């Protein structure tokens, strides 16, 4: 009544096995006799008092165990283990025989005997996890739901009916009527009853009727709300004409009230008769009213007034409200700040900003020989101004970074060389930010000593990114490739032990291997070409020097130019003949394989090769 915390219980394993669901045992539930000795008989008045009081609370946990906690004694009574091996989603007590039913993510439903704390029966409830249970008013059947809803006969544990229509897992199941609509037929305890279901991420609550024929599997009507329902309460219709009242709390903090007489099929989704919201009065300091979320709602025993739970989950406010439902929208104004004792501002005051006077000198940490201009006026005021008018007096980030930038070439070691540790830092920065400018600056150094030291000082985690970067650059022009090979060499020599520990080294270096192989493949051909070109170039140079030595004025040779061209032709023909002779000789050599011919052929080839460079030079 005073919305104060009455009792608090923290299970010993509340961190590893968080509570997932709760259910009160029925008020008349007899507790197992204490083991101390014979239980004394209770007086009638005592029995009456205990019967009215709710005592045992079943708590399902995330690891599959169920705790039975006595709120009267304030202690854990017993623990039900061995039924589920996954998170318990729902627990329900049987009205009469003190049995407890639980369902879990392990797809099973378990019936427990709470006197002996043992599993009475366990059966598979669904192909996916079972999320919700509900016991029928007569206690003979059980509704279970994962995505499809099933009605089980509790004696035989067989499915009596299937209901399909929810796309997501069902979060709430409730019977809405106790007696069937048409009372002419004999009542078997279940046929003709209506029940309600809601699912996660689903803005429709569906109502289903248990028919005698098995054909009808769809919902008979649905109620639409503004967001996913988080809490549902209803008044059960006991007489035929009595409407069912429904209170649905949504995730957006609104409460929707429905009132409807269940009488068969209804095509359109029904909207709420009344929507209730709670807001703060917008007066002191803050002029805009803020919404206060409603956490839960329940009908009182008179079925007219409601208990509302709203505010903060740590310290909720419970209030009894009697409503005039003729209005379609009601907004209750509640000043939640005055009631709520939790202050969130307290934590923020721990951060203190220093007050700096204009005449104090501020020392800024920095690198020796590198000073920044220090502004002495109070920093707090300036910041506030800048927030209002950005970019007026304050330097841009680019300028600040420019002021902080350390030029590597300026920082000298006694030896006069740039410091390799700054190179290593720069390299890591470049690799992390993928900055081409920094990487070019570092990787284009040609001094072996610097390369070695940089690679030695760089952190291990940067080795693989560096290898990827080098591989990328090896594919570029040959000039840069020649520089990159130096880096590769030092990386492989210095970090070989680390690289050999990597399990996925082969795929990491795959592209590098391929690049190297493709380059080395052409090496032989290139060296041959290089040799030939070298010979050609030297011959050309030699012939030019020979031509330059004699006097150019001798004109007699030019008279016989035609004859010399004919000679050239005959020479060519002779070479062609010799070539064909050589080929013929080679064929014959294959057939006869005689040593003498080998010798002659070799001589001929040698003779030819002596002539060839000149011929080639003439053609050139």
mmCIF file of N, CA, C and O in Angstrom, residues 196-280:
data_model
loop_
_atom_site.group_PDB
_atom_site.id
_atom_site.type_symbol
_atom_site.label_atom_id
_atom_site.label_comp_id
_atom_site.label_asym_id
_atom_site.label_seq_id
_atom_site.Cartn_x
_atom_site.Cartn_y
_atom_site.Cartn_z
ATOM 1 N N UNK A 196 -5.856 -16.158 -24.478
ATOM 2 C CA UNK A 196 -5.191 -15.019 -25.099
ATOM 3 C C UNK A 196 -3.689 -15.291 -25.196
ATOM 4 O O UNK A 196 -3.118 -15.908 -24.302
ATOM 5 N N UNK A 197 -3.066 -14.815 -26.270
ATOM 6 C CA UNK A 197 -1.603 -14.981 -26.373
ATOM 7 C C UNK A 197 -0.971 -13.728 -26.974
ATOM 8 O O UNK A 197 -1.574 -13.068 -27.822
ATOM 9 N N UNK A 198 0.236 -13.429 -26.517
ATOM 10 C CA UNK A 198 1.008 -12.313 -27.068
ATOM 11 C C UNK A 198 2.423 -12.791 -27.341
ATOM 12 O O UNK A 198 2.939 -13.638 -26.624
ATOM 13 N N UNK A 199 3.037 -12.232 -28.374
ATOM 14 C CA UNK A 199 4.390 -12.678 -28.747
ATOM 15 C C UNK A 199 5.344 -11.490 -28.768
ATOM 16 O O UNK A 199 4.918 -10.343 -28.832
ATOM 17 N N UNK A 200 6.635 -11.793 -28.713
ATOM 18 C CA UNK A 200 7.632 -10.711 -28.724
ATOM 19 C C UNK A 200 7.675 -10.075 -30.113
ATOM 20 O O UNK A 200 7.443 -10.743 -31.128
ATOM 21 N N UNK A 201 7.967 -8.782 -30.153
ATOM 22 C CA UNK A 201 8.014 -7.969 -31.392
ATOM 23 C C UNK A 201 6.698 -8.015 -32.156
ATOM 24 O O UNK A 201 6.679 -7.825 -33.369
ATOM 25 N N UNK A 202 5.596 -8.283 -31.482
ATOM 26 C CA UNK A 202 4.314 -8.413 -32.177
ATOM 27 C C UNK A 202 3.324 -7.466 -31.510
ATOM 28 O O UNK A 202 3.100 -7.538 -30.301
ATOM 29 N N UNK A 203 2.726 -6.567 -32.318
ATOM 30 C CA UNK A 203 1.816 -5.579 -31.742
ATOM 31 C C UNK A 203 0.374 -6.070 -31.667
ATOM 32 O O UNK A 203 -0.522 -5.305 -31.346
ATOM 33 N N UNK A 204 0.160 -7.319 -31.988
ATOM 34 C CA UNK A 204 -1.198 -7.879 -31.904
ATOM 35 C C UNK A 204 -1.261 -8.937 -30.807
ATOM 36 O O UNK A 204 -0.392 -9.790 -30.712
ATOM 37 N N UNK A 205 -2.309 -8.852 -29.999
ATOM 38 C CA UNK A 205 -2.606 -9.922 -29.037
ATOM 39 C C UNK A 205 -3.719 -10.760 -29.642
ATOM 40 O O UNK A 205 -4.736 -10.221 -30.075
ATOM 41 N N UNK A 206 -3.527 -12.064 -29.692
ATOM 42 C CA UNK A 206 -4.511 -12.933 -30.358
ATOM 43 C C UNK A 206 -5.370 -13.659 -29.336
ATOM 44 O O UNK A 206 -4.907 -14.031 -28.258
ATOM 45 N N UNK A 207 -6.641 -13.858 -29.695
ATOM 46 C CA UNK A 207 -7.557 -14.652 -28.869
ATOM 47 C C UNK A 207 -7.937 -15.898 -29.669
ATOM 48 O O UNK A 207 -8.255 -15.810 -30.855
ATOM 49 N N UNK A 208 -7.869 -17.060 -29.011
ATOM 50 C CA UNK A 208 -8.142 -18.339 -29.670
ATOM 51 C C UNK A 208 -9.290 -19.039 -28.944
ATOM 52 O O UNK A 208 -9.468 -18.853 -27.740
ATOM 53 N N UNK A 209 -10.044 -19.831 -29.693
ATOM 54 C CA UNK A 209 -11.092 -20.614 -29.046
ATOM 55 C C UNK A 209 -10.801 -22.092 -29.253
ATOM 56 O O UNK A 209 -10.400 -22.514 -30.341
ATOM 57 N N UNK A 210 -10.993 -22.860 -28.166
ATOM 58 C CA UNK A 210 -10.766 -24.306 -28.276
ATOM 59 C C UNK A 210 -12.064 -24.923 -28.766
ATOM 60 O O UNK A 210 -13.068 -24.944 -28.044
ATOM 61 N N UNK A 211 -12.069 -25.374 -30.016
ATOM 62 C CA UNK A 211 -13.289 -25.911 -30.647
ATOM 63 C C UNK A 211 -13.310 -27.426 -30.512
ATOM 64 O O UNK A 211 -12.289 -28.057 -30.291
ATOM 65 N N UNK A 212 -14.499 -27.974 -30.745
ATOM 66 C CA UNK A 212 -14.597 -29.442 -30.725
ATOM 67 C C UNK A 212 -14.007 -30.017 -32.014
ATOM 68 O O UNK A 212 -13.420 -31.086 -32.015
ATOM 69 N N UNK A 213 -14.185 -29.279 -33.135
ATOM 70 C CA UNK A 213 -13.583 -29.771 -34.400
ATOM 71 C C UNK A 213 -12.135 -29.293 -34.483
ATOM 72 O O UNK A 213 -11.786 -28.213 -34.023
ATOM 73 N N UNK A 214 -11.294 -30.126 -35.087
ATOM 74 C CA UNK A 214 -9.858 -29.841 -35.114
ATOM 75 C C UNK A 214 -9.467 -28.922 -36.264
ATOM 76 O O UNK A 214 -8.328 -28.502 -36.361
ATOM 77 N N UNK A 215 -10.394 -28.607 -37.168
ATOM 78 C CA UNK A 215 -10.008 -27.892 -38.389
ATOM 79 C C UNK A 215 -9.553 -26.464 -38.088
ATOM 80 O O UNK A 215 -8.593 -25.980 -38.642
ATOM 81 N N UNK A 216 -10.293 -25.791 -37.203
ATOM 82 C CA UNK A 216 -10.032 -24.366 -36.969
ATOM 83 C C UNK A 216 -8.773 -24.177 -36.126
ATOM 84 O O UNK A 216 -8.775 -24.485 -34.935
ATOM 85 N N UNK A 217 -7.715 -23.665 -36.768
ATOM 86 C CA UNK A 217 -6.457 -23.493 -36.037
ATOM 87 C C UNK A 217 -6.107 -22.024 -35.835
ATOM 88 O O UNK A 217 -5.177 -21.695 -35.132
ATOM 89 N N UNK A 218 -6.843 -21.129 -36.498
ATOM 90 C CA UNK A 218 -6.461 -19.712 -36.467
ATOM 91 C C UNK A 218 -7.120 -18.970 -35.310
ATOM 92 O O UNK A 218 -8.079 -19.452 -34.706
ATOM 93 N N UNK A 219 -6.609 -17.754 -35.057
ATOM 94 C CA UNK A 219 -7.154 -16.931 -33.974
ATOM 95 C C UNK A 219 -8.538 -16.415 -34.343
ATOM 96 O O UNK A 219 -8.803 -16.111 -35.515
ATOM 97 N N UNK A 220 -9.412 -16.303 -33.333
ATOM 98 C CA UNK A 220 -10.772 -15.827 -33.624
ATOM 99 C C UNK A 220 -10.845 -14.307 -33.603
ATOM 100 O O UNK A 220 -11.680 -13.717 -34.276
ATOM 101 N N UNK A 221 -9.977 -13.668 -32.820
ATOM 102 C CA UNK A 221 -9.945 -12.198 -32.840
ATOM 103 C C UNK A 221 -8.587 -11.721 -32.332
ATOM 104 O O UNK A 221 -7.819 -12.498 -31.778
ATOM 105 N N UNK A 222 -8.318 -10.431 -32.556
ATOM 106 C CA UNK A 222 -7.035 -9.888 -32.087
ATOM 107 C C UNK A 222 -7.214 -8.462 -31.607
ATOM 108 O O UNK A 222 -8.078 -7.735 -32.090
ATOM 109 N N UNK A 223 -6.386 -8.096 -30.647
ATOM 110 C CA UNK A 223 -6.360 -6.733 -30.114
ATOM 111 C C UNK A 223 -5.058 -6.076 -30.566
ATOM 112 O O UNK A 223 -3.998 -6.677 -30.465
ATOM 113 N N UNK A 224 -5.156 -4.833 -31.035
ATOM 114 C CA UNK A 224 -3.933 -4.159 -31.510
ATOM 115 C C UNK A 224 -3.480 -3.098 -30.504
ATOM 116 O O UNK A 224 -4.299 -2.382 -29.944
ATOM 117 N N UNK A 225 -2.163 -3.029 -30.274
ATOM 118 C CA UNK A 225 -1.582 -2.055 -29.343
ATOM 119 C C UNK A 225 -0.460 -1.284 -30.052
ATOM 120 O O UNK A 225 -0.142 -1.574 -31.197
ATOM 121 N N UNK A 226 0.102 -0.293 -29.357
ATOM 122 C CA UNK A 226 1.065 0.605 -30.029
ATOM 123 C C UNK A 226 2.476 0.055 -30.106
ATOM 124 O O UNK A 226 3.273 0.489 -30.913
ATOM 125 N N UNK A 227 2.821 -0.899 -29.226
ATOM 126 C CA UNK A 227 4.183 -1.427 -29.219
ATOM 127 C C UNK A 227 4.124 -2.852 -28.666
ATOM 128 O O UNK A 227 3.065 -3.331 -28.291
ATOM 129 N N UNK A 228 5.286 -3.485 -28.604
ATOM 130 C CA UNK A 228 5.341 -4.864 -28.095
ATOM 131 C C UNK A 228 4.812 -4.937 -26.662
ATOM 132 O O UNK A 228 5.249 -4.176 -25.799
ATOM 133 N N UNK A 229 3.846 -5.842 -26.363
ATOM 134 C CA UNK A 229 3.312 -5.921 -24.993
ATOM 135 C C UNK A 229 4.346 -6.515 -24.032
ATOM 136 O O UNK A 229 4.974 -7.525 -24.331
ATOM 137 N N UNK A 230 4.520 -5.853 -22.878
ATOM 138 C CA UNK A 230 5.475 -6.360 -21.889
ATOM 139 C C UNK A 230 4.767 -6.947 -20.674
ATOM 140 O O UNK A 230 5.327 -7.757 -19.962
ATOM 141 N N UNK A 231 3.538 -6.502 -20.436
ATOM 142 C CA UNK A 231 2.814 -6.995 -19.257
ATOM 143 C C UNK A 231 1.329 -7.024 -19.589
ATOM 144 O O UNK A 231 0.785 -6.050 -20.099
ATOM 145 N N UNK A 232 0.675 -8.155 -19.330
ATOM 146 C CA UNK A 232 -0.750 -8.310 -19.648
ATOM 147 C C UNK A 232 -1.491 -8.794 -18.406
ATOM 148 O O UNK A 232 -1.034 -9.712 -17.725
ATOM 149 N N UNK A 233 -2.616 -8.154 -18.106
ATOM 150 C CA UNK A 233 -3.488 -8.652 -17.034
ATOM 151 C C UNK A 233 -4.928 -8.587 -17.521
ATOM 152 O O UNK A 233 -5.278 -7.720 -18.327
ATOM 153 N N UNK A 234 -5.759 -9.506 -17.057
ATOM 154 C CA UNK A 234 -7.156 -9.494 -17.506
ATOM 155 C C UNK A 234 -8.076 -9.966 -16.392
ATOM 156 O O UNK A 234 -7.652 -10.606 -15.428
ATOM 157 N N UNK A 235 -9.359 -9.612 -16.534
ATOM 158 C CA UNK A 235 -10.379 -10.146 -15.629
ATOM 159 C C UNK A 235 -11.051 -11.295 -16.357
ATOM 160 O O UNK A 235 -11.439 -11.169 -17.525
ATOM 161 N N UNK A 236 -11.151 -12.437 -15.701
ATOM 162 C CA UNK A 236 -11.718 -13.622 -16.354
ATOM 163 C C UNK A 236 -13.236 -13.477 -16.405
ATOM 164 O O UNK A 236 -13.880 -13.087 -15.429
ATOM 165 N N UNK A 237 -13.799 -13.775 -17.577
ATOM 166 C CA UNK A 237 -15.258 -13.709 -17.747
ATOM 167 C C UNK A 237 -15.868 -14.997 -17.203
ATOM 168 O O UNK A 237 -15.589 -16.085 -17.709
ATOM 169 N N UNK A 238 -16.700 -14.866 -16.170
ATOM 170 C CA UNK A 238 -17.287 -16.063 -15.546
ATOM 171 C C UNK A 238 -18.698 -16.331 -16.051
ATOM 172 O O UNK A 238 -19.152 -17.465 -16.057
ATOM 173 N N UNK A 239 -19.394 -15.285 -16.448
ATOM 174 C CA UNK A 239 -20.767 -15.445 -16.961
ATOM 175 C C UNK A 239 -20.740 -15.157 -18.450
ATOM 176 O O UNK A 239 -19.832 -14.491 -18.949
ATOM 177 N N UNK A 240 -21.757 -15.634 -19.144
ATOM 178 C CA UNK A 240 -21.778 -15.536 -20.599
ATOM 179 C C UNK A 240 -21.745 -14.081 -21.078
ATOM 180 O O UNK A 240 -20.995 -13.730 -21.974
ATOM 181 N N UNK A 241 -22.554 -13.212 -20.452
ATOM 182 C CA UNK A 241 -22.645 -11.820 -20.920
ATOM 183 C C UNK A 241 -21.526 -10.921 -20.389
ATOM 184 O O UNK A 241 -21.404 -9.778 -20.794
ATOM 185 N N UNK A 242 -20.751 -11.427 -19.465
ATOM 186 C CA UNK A 242 -19.733 -10.557 -18.844
ATOM 187 C C UNK A 242 -18.570 -10.322 -19.807
ATOM 188 O O UNK A 242 -17.988 -11.265 -20.347
ATOM 189 N N UNK A 243 -18.240 -9.039 -20.039
ATOM 190 C CA UNK A 243 -17.114 -8.779 -20.947
ATOM 191 C C UNK A 243 -15.780 -9.070 -20.271
ATOM 192 O O UNK A 243 -15.658 -8.988 -19.047
ATOM 193 N N UNK A 244 -14.807 -9.391 -21.089
ATOM 194 C CA UNK A 244 -13.436 -9.573 -20.584
ATOM 195 C C UNK A 244 -12.752 -8.209 -20.589
ATOM 196 O O UNK A 244 -12.811 -7.487 -21.583
ATOM 197 N N UNK A 245 -12.155 -7.863 -19.452
ATOM 198 C CA UNK A 245 -11.391 -6.611 -19.392
ATOM 199 C C UNK A 245 -9.909 -6.959 -19.492
ATOM 200 O O UNK A 245 -9.438 -7.885 -18.835
ATOM 201 N N UNK A 246 -9.212 -6.176 -20.292
ATOM 202 C CA UNK A 246 -7.811 -6.494 -20.594
ATOM 203 C C UNK A 246 -6.961 -5.239 -20.370
ATOM 204 O O UNK A 246 -7.310 -4.166 -20.860
ATOM 205 N N UNK A 247 -5.888 -5.370 -19.622
ATOM 206 C CA UNK A 247 -4.934 -4.265 -19.429
ATOM 207 C C UNK A 247 -3.594 -4.684 -19.993
ATOM 208 O O UNK A 247 -3.024 -5.678 -19.555
ATOM 209 N N UNK A 248 -3.111 -3.949 -21.001
ATOM 210 C CA UNK A 248 -1.853 -4.307 -21.676
ATOM 211 C C UNK A 248 -0.864 -3.155 -21.523
ATOM 212 O O UNK A 248 -1.136 -2.039 -21.944
ATOM 213 N N UNK A 249 0.277 -3.447 -20.914
ATOM 214 C CA UNK A 249 1.348 -2.452 -20.817
ATOM 215 C C UNK A 249 2.339 -2.719 -21.946
ATOM 216 O O UNK A 249 2.781 -3.852 -22.129
ATOM 217 N N UNK A 250 2.660 -1.652 -22.709
ATOM 218 C CA UNK A 250 3.568 -1.815 -23.854
ATOM 219 C C UNK A 250 4.974 -1.352 -23.506
ATOM 220 O O UNK A 250 5.200 -0.705 -22.493
ATOM 221 N N UNK A 251 5.893 -1.674 -24.405
ATOM 222 C CA UNK A 251 7.283 -1.295 -24.209
ATOM 223 C C UNK A 251 7.462 0.222 -24.208
ATOM 224 O O UNK A 251 8.364 0.741 -23.578
ATOM 225 N N UNK A 252 6.594 0.952 -24.914
ATOM 226 C CA UNK A 252 6.723 2.419 -24.956
ATOM 227 C C UNK A 252 6.169 3.093 -23.710
ATOM 228 O O UNK A 252 6.097 4.317 -23.634
ATOM 229 N N UNK A 253 5.748 2.284 -22.700
ATOM 230 C CA UNK A 253 5.322 2.865 -21.435
ATOM 231 C C UNK A 253 3.859 3.268 -21.372
ATOM 232 O O UNK A 253 3.424 3.890 -20.409
ATOM 233 N N UNK A 254 3.068 2.921 -22.405
ATOM 234 C CA UNK A 254 1.633 3.223 -22.376
ATOM 235 C C UNK A 254 0.852 2.008 -21.887
ATOM 236 O O UNK A 254 1.299 0.876 -22.014
ATOM 237 N N UNK A 255 -0.338 2.298 -21.362
ATOM 238 C CA UNK A 255 -1.238 1.226 -20.915
ATOM 239 C C UNK A 255 -2.511 1.296 -21.754
ATOM 240 O O UNK A 255 -3.108 2.369 -21.909
ATOM 241 N N UNK A 256 -2.904 0.165 -22.314
ATOM 242 C CA UNK A 256 -4.126 0.107 -23.124
ATOM 243 C C UNK A 256 -5.157 -0.758 -22.409
ATOM 244 O O UNK A 256 -4.834 -1.856 -21.950
ATOM 245 N N UNK A 257 -6.389 -0.259 -22.352
ATOM 246 C CA UNK A 257 -7.489 -1.019 -21.741
ATOM 247 C C UNK A 257 -8.468 -1.450 -22.820
ATOM 248 O O UNK A 257 -8.867 -0.645 -23.668
ATOM 249 N N UNK A 258 -8.848 -2.721 -22.788
ATOM 250 C CA UNK A 258 -9.841 -3.262 -23.725
ATOM 251 C C UNK A 258 -11.005 -3.833 -22.917
ATOM 252 O O UNK A 258 -10.803 -4.348 -21.816
ATOM 253 N N UNK A 259 -12.185 -3.748 -23.499
ATOM 254 C CA UNK A 259 -13.346 -4.383 -22.868
ATOM 255 C C UNK A 259 -14.166 -4.999 -23.982
ATOM 256 O O UNK A 259 -14.599 -4.287 -24.900
ATOM 257 N N UNK A 260 -14.337 -6.310 -23.947
ATOM 258 C CA UNK A 260 -14.994 -6.966 -25.086
ATOM 259 C C UNK A 260 -15.692 -8.243 -24.629
ATOM 260 O O UNK A 260 -15.160 -9.001 -23.813
ATOM 261 N N UNK A 261 -16.888 -8.456 -25.182
ATOM 262 C CA UNK A 261 -17.591 -9.722 -24.916
ATOM 263 C C UNK A 261 -17.137 -10.720 -25.975
ATOM 264 O O UNK A 261 -17.248 -10.451 -27.178
ATOM 265 N N UNK A 262 -16.585 -11.836 -25.517
ATOM 266 C CA UNK A 262 -16.072 -12.840 -26.469
ATOM 267 C C UNK A 262 -17.250 -13.667 -26.984
ATOM 268 O O UNK A 262 -17.847 -14.447 -26.245
ATOM 269 N N UNK A 263 -17.596 -13.461 -28.252
ATOM 270 C CA UNK A 263 -18.713 -14.229 -28.818
ATOM 271 C C UNK A 263 -18.407 -14.612 -30.260
ATOM 272 O O UNK A 263 -19.053 -14.156 -31.195
ATOM 273 N N UNK A 264 -17.383 -15.422 -30.410
ATOM 274 C CA UNK A 264 -17.103 -15.950 -31.747
ATOM 275 C C UNK A 264 -16.141 -15.099 -32.545
ATOM 276 O O UNK A 264 -15.401 -14.281 -32.011
ATOM 277 N N UNK A 265 -16.203 -15.263 -33.847
ATOM 278 C CA UNK A 265 -15.162 -14.766 -34.745
ATOM 279 C C UNK A 265 -15.310 -13.268 -35.009
ATOM 280 O O UNK A 265 -16.419 -12.767 -35.185
ATOM 281 N N UNK A 266 -14.194 -12.568 -35.038
ATOM 282 C CA UNK A 266 -14.174 -11.137 -35.363
ATOM 283 C C UNK A 266 -13.009 -10.887 -36.310
ATOM 284 O O UNK A 266 -11.880 -11.234 -36.003
ATOM 285 N N UNK A 267 -13.322 -10.297 -37.467
ATOM 286 C CA UNK A 267 -12.322 -10.226 -38.533
ATOM 287 C C UNK A 267 -11.271 -9.138 -38.265
ATOM 288 O O UNK A 267 -10.078 -9.376 -38.375
ATOM 289 N N UNK A 268 -11.724 -7.915 -37.948
ATOM 290 C CA UNK A 268 -10.788 -6.793 -37.787
ATOM 291 C C UNK A 268 -10.115 -6.828 -36.413
ATOM 292 O O UNK A 268 -10.747 -7.213 -35.439
ATOM 293 N N UNK A 269 -8.862 -6.367 -36.337
ATOM 294 C CA UNK A 269 -8.231 -6.235 -35.020
ATOM 295 C C UNK A 269 -8.932 -5.131 -34.222
ATOM 296 O O UNK A 269 -9.240 -4.069 -34.769
ATOM 297 N N UNK A 270 -9.177 -5.384 -32.948
ATOM 298 C CA UNK A 270 -9.891 -4.424 -32.115
ATOM 299 C C UNK A 270 -8.898 -3.432 -31.501
ATOM 300 O O UNK A 270 -7.831 -3.823 -31.037
ATOM 301 N N UNK A 271 -9.273 -2.147 -31.510
ATOM 302 C CA UNK A 271 -8.403 -1.135 -30.900
ATOM 303 C C UNK A 271 -8.842 -0.901 -29.456
ATOM 304 O O UNK A 271 -9.940 -1.276 -29.059
ATOM 305 N N UNK A 272 -7.968 -0.222 -28.700
ATOM 306 C CA UNK A 272 -8.239 -0.079 -27.264
ATOM 307 C C UNK A 272 -9.357 0.921 -27.002
ATOM 308 O O UNK A 272 -9.508 1.912 -27.723
ATOM 309 N N UNK A 273 -10.126 0.636 -25.937
ATOM 310 C CA UNK A 273 -11.174 1.566 -25.505
ATOM 311 C C UNK A 273 -10.561 2.787 -24.842
ATOM 312 O O UNK A 273 -11.118 3.875 -24.880
ATOM 313 N N UNK A 274 -9.414 2.572 -24.191
ATOM 314 C CA UNK A 274 -8.835 3.665 -23.415
ATOM 315 C C UNK A 274 -7.312 3.483 -23.342
ATOM 316 O O UNK A 274 -6.835 2.378 -23.134
ATOM 317 N N UNK A 275 -6.595 4.574 -23.535
ATOM 318 C CA UNK A 275 -5.133 4.546 -23.420
ATOM 319 C C UNK A 275 -4.717 5.456 -22.275
ATOM 320 O O UNK A 275 -5.206 6.587 -22.185
ATOM 321 N N UNK A 276 -3.825 4.947 -21.427
ATOM 322 C CA UNK A 276 -3.408 5.718 -20.261
ATOM 323 C C UNK A 276 -1.908 5.975 -20.347
ATOM 324 O O UNK A 276 -1.127 5.065 -20.622
ATOM 325 N N UNK A 277 -1.546 7.242 -20.100
ATOM 326 C CA UNK A 277 -0.137 7.603 -20.024
ATOM 327 C C UNK A 277 0.087 8.400 -18.745
ATOM 328 O O UNK A 277 -0.857 9.010 -18.220
ATOM 329 N N UNK A 278 1.334 8.415 -18.274
ATOM 330 C CA UNK A 278 1.664 9.230 -17.103
ATOM 331 C C UNK A 278 2.771 10.190 -17.507
ATOM 332 O O UNK A 278 3.703 9.814 -18.231
ATOM 333 N N UNK A 279 2.661 11.446 -17.061
ATOM 334 C CA UNK A 279 3.689 12.437 -17.388
ATOM 335 C C UNK A 279 3.979 13.292 -16.163
ATOM 336 O O UNK A 279 3.168 13.369 -15.240
ATOM 337 N N UNK A 280 5.139 13.948 -16.182
ATOM 338 C CA UNK A 280 5.496 14.855 -15.078
ATOM 339 C C UNK A 280 4.875 16.217 -15.348
ATOM 340 O O UNK A 280 4.693 16.592 -16.505
#
